[in-house]
Short mmCIF file of N, CA and C in Angstrom, two decimals:
data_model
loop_
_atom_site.label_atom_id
_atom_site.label_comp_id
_atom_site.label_asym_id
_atom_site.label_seq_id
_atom_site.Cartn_x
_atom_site.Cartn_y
_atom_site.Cartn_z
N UNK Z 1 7.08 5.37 67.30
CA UNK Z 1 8.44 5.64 67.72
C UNK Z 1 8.41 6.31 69.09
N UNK Z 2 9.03 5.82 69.98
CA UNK Z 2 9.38 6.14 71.16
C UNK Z 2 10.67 7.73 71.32
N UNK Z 3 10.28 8.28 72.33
CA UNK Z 3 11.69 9.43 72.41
C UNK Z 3 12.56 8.70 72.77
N UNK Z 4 12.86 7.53 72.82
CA UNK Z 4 14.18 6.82 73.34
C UNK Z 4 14.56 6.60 71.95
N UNK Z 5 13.75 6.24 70.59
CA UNK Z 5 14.02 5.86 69.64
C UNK Z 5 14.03 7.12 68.39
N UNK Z 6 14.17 8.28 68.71
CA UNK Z 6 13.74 9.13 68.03
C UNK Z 6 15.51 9.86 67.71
N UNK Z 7 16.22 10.25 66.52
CA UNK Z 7 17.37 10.42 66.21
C UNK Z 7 17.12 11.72 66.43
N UNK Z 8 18.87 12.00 66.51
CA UNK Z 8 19.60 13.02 67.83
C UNK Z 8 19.02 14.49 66.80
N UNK Z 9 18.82 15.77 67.07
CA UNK Z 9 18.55 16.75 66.78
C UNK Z 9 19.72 17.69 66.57
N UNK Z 10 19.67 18.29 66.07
CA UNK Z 10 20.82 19.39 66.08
C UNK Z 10 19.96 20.72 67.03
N UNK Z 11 20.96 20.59 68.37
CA UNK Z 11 20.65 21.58 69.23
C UNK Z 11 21.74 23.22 68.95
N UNK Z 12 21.51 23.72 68.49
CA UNK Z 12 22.94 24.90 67.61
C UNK Z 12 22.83 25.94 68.85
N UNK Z 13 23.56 26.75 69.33
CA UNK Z 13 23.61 28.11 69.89
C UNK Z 13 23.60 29.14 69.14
N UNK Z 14 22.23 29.75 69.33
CA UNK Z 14 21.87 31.14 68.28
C UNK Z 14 22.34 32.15 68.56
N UNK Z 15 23.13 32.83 68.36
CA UNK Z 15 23.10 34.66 68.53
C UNK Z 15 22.86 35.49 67.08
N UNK Z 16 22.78 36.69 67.29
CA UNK Z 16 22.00 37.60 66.77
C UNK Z 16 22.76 39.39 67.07
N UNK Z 17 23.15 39.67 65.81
CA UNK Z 17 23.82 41.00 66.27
C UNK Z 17 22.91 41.77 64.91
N UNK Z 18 23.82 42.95 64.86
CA UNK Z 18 22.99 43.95 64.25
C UNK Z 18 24.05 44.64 63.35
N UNK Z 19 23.75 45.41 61.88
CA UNK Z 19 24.37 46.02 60.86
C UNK Z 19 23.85 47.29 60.65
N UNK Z 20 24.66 48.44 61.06
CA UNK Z 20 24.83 49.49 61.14
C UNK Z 20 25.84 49.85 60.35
N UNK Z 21 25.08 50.89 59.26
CA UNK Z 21 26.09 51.75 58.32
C UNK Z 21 25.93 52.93 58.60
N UNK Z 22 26.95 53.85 58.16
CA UNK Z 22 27.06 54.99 58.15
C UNK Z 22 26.43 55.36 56.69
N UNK Z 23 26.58 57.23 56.60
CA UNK Z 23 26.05 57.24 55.25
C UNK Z 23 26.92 57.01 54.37
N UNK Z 24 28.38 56.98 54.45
CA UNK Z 24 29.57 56.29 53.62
C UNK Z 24 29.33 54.79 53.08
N UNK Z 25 27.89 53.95 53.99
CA UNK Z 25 27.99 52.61 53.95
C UNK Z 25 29.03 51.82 54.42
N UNK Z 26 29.85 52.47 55.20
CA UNK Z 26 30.79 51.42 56.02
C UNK Z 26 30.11 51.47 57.38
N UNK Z 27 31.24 50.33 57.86
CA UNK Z 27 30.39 49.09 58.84
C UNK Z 27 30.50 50.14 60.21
N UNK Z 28 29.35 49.44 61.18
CA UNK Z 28 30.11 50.07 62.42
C UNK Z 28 30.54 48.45 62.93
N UNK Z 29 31.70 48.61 63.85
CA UNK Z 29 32.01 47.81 64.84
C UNK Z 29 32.76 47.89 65.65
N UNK Z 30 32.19 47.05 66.78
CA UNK Z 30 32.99 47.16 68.03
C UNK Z 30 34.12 46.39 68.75
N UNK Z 31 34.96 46.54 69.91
CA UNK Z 31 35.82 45.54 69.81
C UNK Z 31 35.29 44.99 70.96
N UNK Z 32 35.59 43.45 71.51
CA UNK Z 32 35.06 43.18 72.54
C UNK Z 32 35.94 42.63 73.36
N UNK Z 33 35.98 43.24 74.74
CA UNK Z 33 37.23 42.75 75.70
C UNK Z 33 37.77 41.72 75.55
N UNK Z 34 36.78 40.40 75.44
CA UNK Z 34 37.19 39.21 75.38
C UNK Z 34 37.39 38.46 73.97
N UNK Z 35 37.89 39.32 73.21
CA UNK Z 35 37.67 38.41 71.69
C UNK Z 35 39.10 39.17 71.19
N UNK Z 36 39.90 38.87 70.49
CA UNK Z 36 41.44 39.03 70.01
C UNK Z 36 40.40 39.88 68.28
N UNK Z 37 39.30 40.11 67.97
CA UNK Z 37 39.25 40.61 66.51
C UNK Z 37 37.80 41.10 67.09
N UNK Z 38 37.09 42.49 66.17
CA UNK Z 38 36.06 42.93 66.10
C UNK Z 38 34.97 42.39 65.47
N UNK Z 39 34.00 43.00 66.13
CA UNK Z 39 32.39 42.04 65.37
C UNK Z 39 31.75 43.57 65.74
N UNK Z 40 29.86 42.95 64.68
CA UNK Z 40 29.11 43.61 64.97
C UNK Z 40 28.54 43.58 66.19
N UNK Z 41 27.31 44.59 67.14
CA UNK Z 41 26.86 44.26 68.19
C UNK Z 41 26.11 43.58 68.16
N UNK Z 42 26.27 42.64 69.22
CA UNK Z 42 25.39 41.46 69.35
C UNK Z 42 25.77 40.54 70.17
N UNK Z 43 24.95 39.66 70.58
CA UNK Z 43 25.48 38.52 71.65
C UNK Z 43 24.74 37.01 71.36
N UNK Z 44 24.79 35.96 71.90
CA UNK Z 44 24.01 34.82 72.29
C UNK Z 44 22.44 35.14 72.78
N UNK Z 45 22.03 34.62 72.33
CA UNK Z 45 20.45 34.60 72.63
C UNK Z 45 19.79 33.51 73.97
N UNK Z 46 19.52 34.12 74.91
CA UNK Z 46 19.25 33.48 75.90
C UNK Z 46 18.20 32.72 75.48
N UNK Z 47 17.79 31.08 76.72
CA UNK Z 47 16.30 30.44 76.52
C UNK Z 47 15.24 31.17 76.61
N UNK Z 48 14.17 30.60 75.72
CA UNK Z 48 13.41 31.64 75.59
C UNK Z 48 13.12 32.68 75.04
N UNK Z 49 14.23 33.10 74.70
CA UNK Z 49 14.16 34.46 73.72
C UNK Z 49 14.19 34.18 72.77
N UNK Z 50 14.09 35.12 71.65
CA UNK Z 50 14.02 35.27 70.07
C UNK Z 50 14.96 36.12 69.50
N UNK Z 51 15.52 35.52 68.57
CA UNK Z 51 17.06 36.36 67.99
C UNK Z 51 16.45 37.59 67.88
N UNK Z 52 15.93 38.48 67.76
CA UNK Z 52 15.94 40.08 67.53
C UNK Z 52 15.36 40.05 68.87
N UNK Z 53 14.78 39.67 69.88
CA UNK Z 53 14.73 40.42 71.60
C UNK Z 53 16.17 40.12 71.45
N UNK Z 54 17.28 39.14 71.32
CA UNK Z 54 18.13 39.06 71.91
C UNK Z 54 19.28 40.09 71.27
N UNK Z 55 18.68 40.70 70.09
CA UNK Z 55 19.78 41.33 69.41
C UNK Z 55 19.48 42.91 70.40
N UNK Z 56 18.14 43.30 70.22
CA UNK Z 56 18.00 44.31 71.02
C UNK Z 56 18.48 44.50 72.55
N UNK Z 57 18.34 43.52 72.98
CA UNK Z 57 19.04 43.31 74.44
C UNK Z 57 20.25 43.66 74.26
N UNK Z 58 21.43 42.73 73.94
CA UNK Z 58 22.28 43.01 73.69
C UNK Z 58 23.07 44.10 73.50
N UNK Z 59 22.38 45.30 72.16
CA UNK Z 59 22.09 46.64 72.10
C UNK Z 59 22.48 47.73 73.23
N UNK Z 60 21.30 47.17 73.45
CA UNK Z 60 20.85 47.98 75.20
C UNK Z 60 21.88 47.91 75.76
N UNK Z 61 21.92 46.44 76.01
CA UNK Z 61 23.65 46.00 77.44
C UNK Z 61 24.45 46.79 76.74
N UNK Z 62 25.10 46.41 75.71
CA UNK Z 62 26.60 47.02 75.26
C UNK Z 62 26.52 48.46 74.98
N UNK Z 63 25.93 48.76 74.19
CA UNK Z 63 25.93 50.49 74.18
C UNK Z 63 25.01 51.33 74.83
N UNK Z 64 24.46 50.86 75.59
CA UNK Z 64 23.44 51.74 76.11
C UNK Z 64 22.29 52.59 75.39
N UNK Z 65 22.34 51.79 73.85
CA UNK Z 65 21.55 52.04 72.91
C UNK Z 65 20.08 52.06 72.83
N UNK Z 66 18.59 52.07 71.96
CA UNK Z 66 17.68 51.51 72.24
C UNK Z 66 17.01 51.83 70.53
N UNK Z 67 18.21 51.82 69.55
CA UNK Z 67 17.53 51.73 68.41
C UNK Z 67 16.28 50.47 67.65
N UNK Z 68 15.69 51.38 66.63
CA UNK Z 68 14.47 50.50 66.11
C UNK Z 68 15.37 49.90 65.47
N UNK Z 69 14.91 48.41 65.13
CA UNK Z 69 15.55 47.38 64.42
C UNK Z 69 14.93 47.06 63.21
N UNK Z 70 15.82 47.05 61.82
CA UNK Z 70 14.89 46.92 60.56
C UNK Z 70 14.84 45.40 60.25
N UNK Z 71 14.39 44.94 59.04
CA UNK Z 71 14.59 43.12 59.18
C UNK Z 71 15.59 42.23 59.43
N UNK Z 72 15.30 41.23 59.48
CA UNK Z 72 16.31 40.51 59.62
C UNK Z 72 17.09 40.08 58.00
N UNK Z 73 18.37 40.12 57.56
CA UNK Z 73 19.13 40.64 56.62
C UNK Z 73 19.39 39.36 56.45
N UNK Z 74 20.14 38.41 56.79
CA UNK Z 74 21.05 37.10 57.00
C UNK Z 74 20.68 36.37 58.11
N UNK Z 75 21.02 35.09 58.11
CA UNK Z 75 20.75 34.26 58.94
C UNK Z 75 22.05 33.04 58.16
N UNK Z 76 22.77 32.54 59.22
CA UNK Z 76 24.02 31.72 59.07
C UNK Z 76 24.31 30.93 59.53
N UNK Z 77 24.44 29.68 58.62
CA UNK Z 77 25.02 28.24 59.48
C UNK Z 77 26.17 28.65 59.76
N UNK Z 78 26.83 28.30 60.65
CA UNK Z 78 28.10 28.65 61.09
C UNK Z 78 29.29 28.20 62.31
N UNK Z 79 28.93 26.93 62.20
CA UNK Z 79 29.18 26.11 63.09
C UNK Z 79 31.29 26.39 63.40
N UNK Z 80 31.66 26.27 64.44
CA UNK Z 80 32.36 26.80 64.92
C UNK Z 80 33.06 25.26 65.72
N UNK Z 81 34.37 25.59 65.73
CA UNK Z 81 34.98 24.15 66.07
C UNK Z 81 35.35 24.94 67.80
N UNK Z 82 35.14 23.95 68.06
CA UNK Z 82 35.15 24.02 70.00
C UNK Z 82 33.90 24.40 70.57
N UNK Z 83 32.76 24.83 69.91
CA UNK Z 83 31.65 25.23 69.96
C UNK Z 83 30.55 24.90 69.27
N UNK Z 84 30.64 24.27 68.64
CA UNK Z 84 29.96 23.21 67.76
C UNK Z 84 29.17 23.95 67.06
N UNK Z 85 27.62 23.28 66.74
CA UNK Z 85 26.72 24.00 65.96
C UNK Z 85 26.33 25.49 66.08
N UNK Z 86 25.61 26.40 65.40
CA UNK Z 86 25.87 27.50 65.44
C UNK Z 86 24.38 28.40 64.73
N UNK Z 87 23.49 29.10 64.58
CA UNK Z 87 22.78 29.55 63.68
C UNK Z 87 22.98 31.26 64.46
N UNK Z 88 23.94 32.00 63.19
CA UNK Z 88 23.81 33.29 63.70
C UNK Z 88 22.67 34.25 62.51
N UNK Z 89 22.22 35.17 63.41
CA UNK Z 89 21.29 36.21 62.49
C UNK Z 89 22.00 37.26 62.98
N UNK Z 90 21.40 38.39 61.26
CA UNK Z 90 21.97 39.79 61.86
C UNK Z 90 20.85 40.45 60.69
N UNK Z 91 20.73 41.18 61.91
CA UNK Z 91 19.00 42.10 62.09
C UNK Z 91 19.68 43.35 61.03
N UNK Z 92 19.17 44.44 60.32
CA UNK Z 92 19.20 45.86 59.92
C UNK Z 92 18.83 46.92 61.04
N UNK Z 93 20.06 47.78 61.48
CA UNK Z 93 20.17 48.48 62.34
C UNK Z 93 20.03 49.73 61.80
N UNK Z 94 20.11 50.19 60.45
CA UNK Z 94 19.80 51.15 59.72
C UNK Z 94 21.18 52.12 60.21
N UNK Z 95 20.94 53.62 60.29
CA UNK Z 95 22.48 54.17 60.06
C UNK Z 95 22.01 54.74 61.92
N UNK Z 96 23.25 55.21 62.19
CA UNK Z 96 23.21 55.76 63.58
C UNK Z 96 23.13 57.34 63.48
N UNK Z 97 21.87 58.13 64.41
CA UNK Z 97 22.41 59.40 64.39
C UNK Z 97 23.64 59.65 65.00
N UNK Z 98 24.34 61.27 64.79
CA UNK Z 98 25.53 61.46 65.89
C UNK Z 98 24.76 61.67 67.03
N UNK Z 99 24.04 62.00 67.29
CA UNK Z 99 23.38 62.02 68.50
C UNK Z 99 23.18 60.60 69.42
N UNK Z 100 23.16 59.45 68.53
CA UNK Z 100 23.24 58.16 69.03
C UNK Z 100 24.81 57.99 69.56
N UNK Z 101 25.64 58.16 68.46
CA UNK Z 101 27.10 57.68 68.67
C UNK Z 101 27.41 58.76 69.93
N UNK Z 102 27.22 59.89 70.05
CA UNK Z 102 27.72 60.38 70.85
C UNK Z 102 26.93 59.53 72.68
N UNK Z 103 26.04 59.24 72.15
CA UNK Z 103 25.30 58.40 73.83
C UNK Z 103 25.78 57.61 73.62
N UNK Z 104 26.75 56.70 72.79
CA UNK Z 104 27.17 55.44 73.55
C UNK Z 104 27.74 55.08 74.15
N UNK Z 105 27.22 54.49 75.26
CA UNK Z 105 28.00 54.34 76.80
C UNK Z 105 28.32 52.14 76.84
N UNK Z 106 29.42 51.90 77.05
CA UNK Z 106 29.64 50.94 77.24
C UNK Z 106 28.93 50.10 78.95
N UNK Z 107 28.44 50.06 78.34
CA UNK Z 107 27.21 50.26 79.94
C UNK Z 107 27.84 48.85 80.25
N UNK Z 108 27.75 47.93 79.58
CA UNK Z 108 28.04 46.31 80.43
C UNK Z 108 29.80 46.16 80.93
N UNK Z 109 30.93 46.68 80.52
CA UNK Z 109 32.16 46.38 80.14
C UNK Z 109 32.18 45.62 78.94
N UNK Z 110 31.98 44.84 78.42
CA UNK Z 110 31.85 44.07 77.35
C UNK Z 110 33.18 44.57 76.07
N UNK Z 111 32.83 45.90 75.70
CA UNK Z 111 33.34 46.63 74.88
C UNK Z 111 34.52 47.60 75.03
N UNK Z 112 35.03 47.64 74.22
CA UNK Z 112 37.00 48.69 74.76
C UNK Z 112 36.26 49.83 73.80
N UNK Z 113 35.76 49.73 72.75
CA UNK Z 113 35.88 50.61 71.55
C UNK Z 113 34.70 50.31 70.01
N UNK Z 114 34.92 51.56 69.43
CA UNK Z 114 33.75 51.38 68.23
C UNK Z 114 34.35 52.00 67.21
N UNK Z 115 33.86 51.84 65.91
CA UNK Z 115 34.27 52.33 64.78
C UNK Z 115 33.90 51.91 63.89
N UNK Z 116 33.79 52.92 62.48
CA UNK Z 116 33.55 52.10 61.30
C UNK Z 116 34.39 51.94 59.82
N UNK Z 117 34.22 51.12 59.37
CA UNK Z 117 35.37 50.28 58.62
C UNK Z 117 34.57 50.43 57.24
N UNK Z 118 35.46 50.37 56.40
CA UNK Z 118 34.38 50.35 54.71
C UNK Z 118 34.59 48.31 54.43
N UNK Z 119 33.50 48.04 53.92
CA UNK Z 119 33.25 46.61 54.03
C UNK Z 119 34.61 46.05 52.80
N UNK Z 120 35.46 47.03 52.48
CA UNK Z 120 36.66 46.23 51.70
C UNK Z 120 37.39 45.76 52.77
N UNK Z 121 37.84 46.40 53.73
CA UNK Z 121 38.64 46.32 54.61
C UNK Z 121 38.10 45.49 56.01
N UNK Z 122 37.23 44.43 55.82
CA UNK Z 122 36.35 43.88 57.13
C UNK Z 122 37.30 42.64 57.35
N UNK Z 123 38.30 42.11 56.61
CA UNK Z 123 39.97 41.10 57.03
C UNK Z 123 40.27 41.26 57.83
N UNK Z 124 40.83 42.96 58.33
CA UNK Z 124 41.59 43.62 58.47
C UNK Z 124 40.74 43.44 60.82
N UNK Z 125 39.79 43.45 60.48
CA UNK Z 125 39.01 43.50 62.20
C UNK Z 125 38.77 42.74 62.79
N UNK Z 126 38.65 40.85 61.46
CA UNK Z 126 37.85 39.56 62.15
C UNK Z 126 38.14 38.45 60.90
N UNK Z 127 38.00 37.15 61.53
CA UNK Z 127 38.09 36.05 60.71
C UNK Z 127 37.20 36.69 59.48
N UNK Z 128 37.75 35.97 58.40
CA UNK Z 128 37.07 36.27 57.12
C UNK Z 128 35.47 35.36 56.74
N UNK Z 129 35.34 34.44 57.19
CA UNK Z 129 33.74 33.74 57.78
C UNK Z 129 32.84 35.16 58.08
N UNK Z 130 33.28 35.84 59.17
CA UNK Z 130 32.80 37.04 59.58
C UNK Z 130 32.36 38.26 58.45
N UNK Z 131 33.84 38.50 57.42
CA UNK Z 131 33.39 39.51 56.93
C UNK Z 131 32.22 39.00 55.73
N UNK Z 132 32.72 37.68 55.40
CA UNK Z 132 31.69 37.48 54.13
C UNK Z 132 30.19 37.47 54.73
N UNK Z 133 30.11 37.41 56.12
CA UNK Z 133 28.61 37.45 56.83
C UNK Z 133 27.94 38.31 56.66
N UNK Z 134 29.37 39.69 56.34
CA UNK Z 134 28.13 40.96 57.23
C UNK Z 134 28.38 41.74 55.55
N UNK Z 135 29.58 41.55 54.47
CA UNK Z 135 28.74 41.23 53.32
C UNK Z 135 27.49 41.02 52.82
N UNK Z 136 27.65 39.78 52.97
CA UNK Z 136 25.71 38.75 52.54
C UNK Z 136 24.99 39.86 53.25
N UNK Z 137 25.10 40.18 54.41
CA UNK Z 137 23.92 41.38 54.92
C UNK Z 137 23.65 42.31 54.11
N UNK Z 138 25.53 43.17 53.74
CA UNK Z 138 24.94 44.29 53.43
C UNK Z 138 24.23 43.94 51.63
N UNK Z 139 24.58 42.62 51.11
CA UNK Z 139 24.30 42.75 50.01
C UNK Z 139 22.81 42.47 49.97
N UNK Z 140 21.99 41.78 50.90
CA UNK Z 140 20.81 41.30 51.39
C UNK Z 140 19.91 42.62 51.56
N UNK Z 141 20.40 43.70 52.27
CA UNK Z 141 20.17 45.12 52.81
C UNK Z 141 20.10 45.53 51.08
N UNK Z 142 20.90 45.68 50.24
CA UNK Z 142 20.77 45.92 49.11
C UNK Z 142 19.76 46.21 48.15
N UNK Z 143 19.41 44.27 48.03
CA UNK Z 143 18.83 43.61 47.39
C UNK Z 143 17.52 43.48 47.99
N UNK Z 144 16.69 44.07 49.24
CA UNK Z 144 15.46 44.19 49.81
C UNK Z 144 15.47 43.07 49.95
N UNK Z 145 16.01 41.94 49.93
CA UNK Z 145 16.06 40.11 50.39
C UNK Z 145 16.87 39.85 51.58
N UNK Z 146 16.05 38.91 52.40
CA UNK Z 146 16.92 38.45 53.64
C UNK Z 146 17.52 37.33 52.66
N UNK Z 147 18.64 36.61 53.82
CA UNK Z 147 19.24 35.92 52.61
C UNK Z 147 19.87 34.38 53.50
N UNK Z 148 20.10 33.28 53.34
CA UNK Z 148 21.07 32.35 53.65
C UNK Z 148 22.02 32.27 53.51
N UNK Z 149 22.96 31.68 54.45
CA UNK Z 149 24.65 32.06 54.46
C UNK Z 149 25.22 30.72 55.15
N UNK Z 150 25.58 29.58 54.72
CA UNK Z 150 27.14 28.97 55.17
C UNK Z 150 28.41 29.06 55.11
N UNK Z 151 28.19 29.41 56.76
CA UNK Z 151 30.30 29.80 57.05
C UNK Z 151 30.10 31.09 56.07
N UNK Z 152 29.28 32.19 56.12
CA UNK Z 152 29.25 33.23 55.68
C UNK Z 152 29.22 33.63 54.18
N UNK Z 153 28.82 32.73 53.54
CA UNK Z 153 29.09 32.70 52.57
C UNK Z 153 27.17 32.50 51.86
N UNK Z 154 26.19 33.68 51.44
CA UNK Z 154 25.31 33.33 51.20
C UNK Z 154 25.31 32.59 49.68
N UNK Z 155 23.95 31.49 49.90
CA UNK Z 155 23.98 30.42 48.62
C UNK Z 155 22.29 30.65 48.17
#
């Protein structure tokens, strides 16, 4: 078989954010200038990189952060209409000191604001795809199992 003859691949755009609880176990999240609803931190994963450099990057850019990152929790088909294919991960960020929250500096613009939400109320910040994502995490975080998730929904 020739690469002229070889069927089409699914090329997806990966990003990779991160799940941060408090000791209440609610979520942290942030809002992002350009998005009408809140998410966890995280961004698109550049070529070349690997979803947790890119989650840590990210990190860095948006809060001026440089926390250790625990496993990776979830990983999600999640294909997105106007944007097609999709594979998002979200790493264990473990809890934040106040000493962290108080350094966080919106270093890129990216971000208006932060806060944390108890995971009943995660409707209430972002499409519901979203909250059942960071769900499956925290239930993944739970359960010492990373886990699979379509459209947020782990199977």
């Amino acid at each position: 078989m020739t690469a002229n003859e070889m069927p089409p691949v699914a090329t997806p755009r990966v990003a990779a954010g991160a799940l941060f609880l408090d000791d209440e176990g609610r979520v942290f999240l942030v809002h992002p200038s350009y998005k009408k609803h809140w998410d966890i931190p995280g961004g698109y994963v550049e070529p070349g990189e690997s979803p947790r450099a890119a989650c840590l990057r990210e990190i860095r850019e948006e809060l001026g952060l440089t926390p250790p990152l625990g496993p990776m929790l979830v990983v999600d088909w999640a294909p997105a209409e106007h944007e097609g294919d999709k594979l998002l991960f979200i790493f264990s960020g473990g809890p934040l000191s106040l000493e962290q929250e108080r350094d966080i500096r919106f270093a890129d613009g990216e971000l208006t604001e932060w806060r944390y939400v108890s995971a009943e109320s995660l409707e209430e910040y972002g499409p519901p795809r979203l909250a059942r994502r960071i769900r499956a995490a925290i239930a993944a975080l739970n359960n010492g199992m990373s886990s699979y998730a379509e459209h947020g929904t782990a199977i």
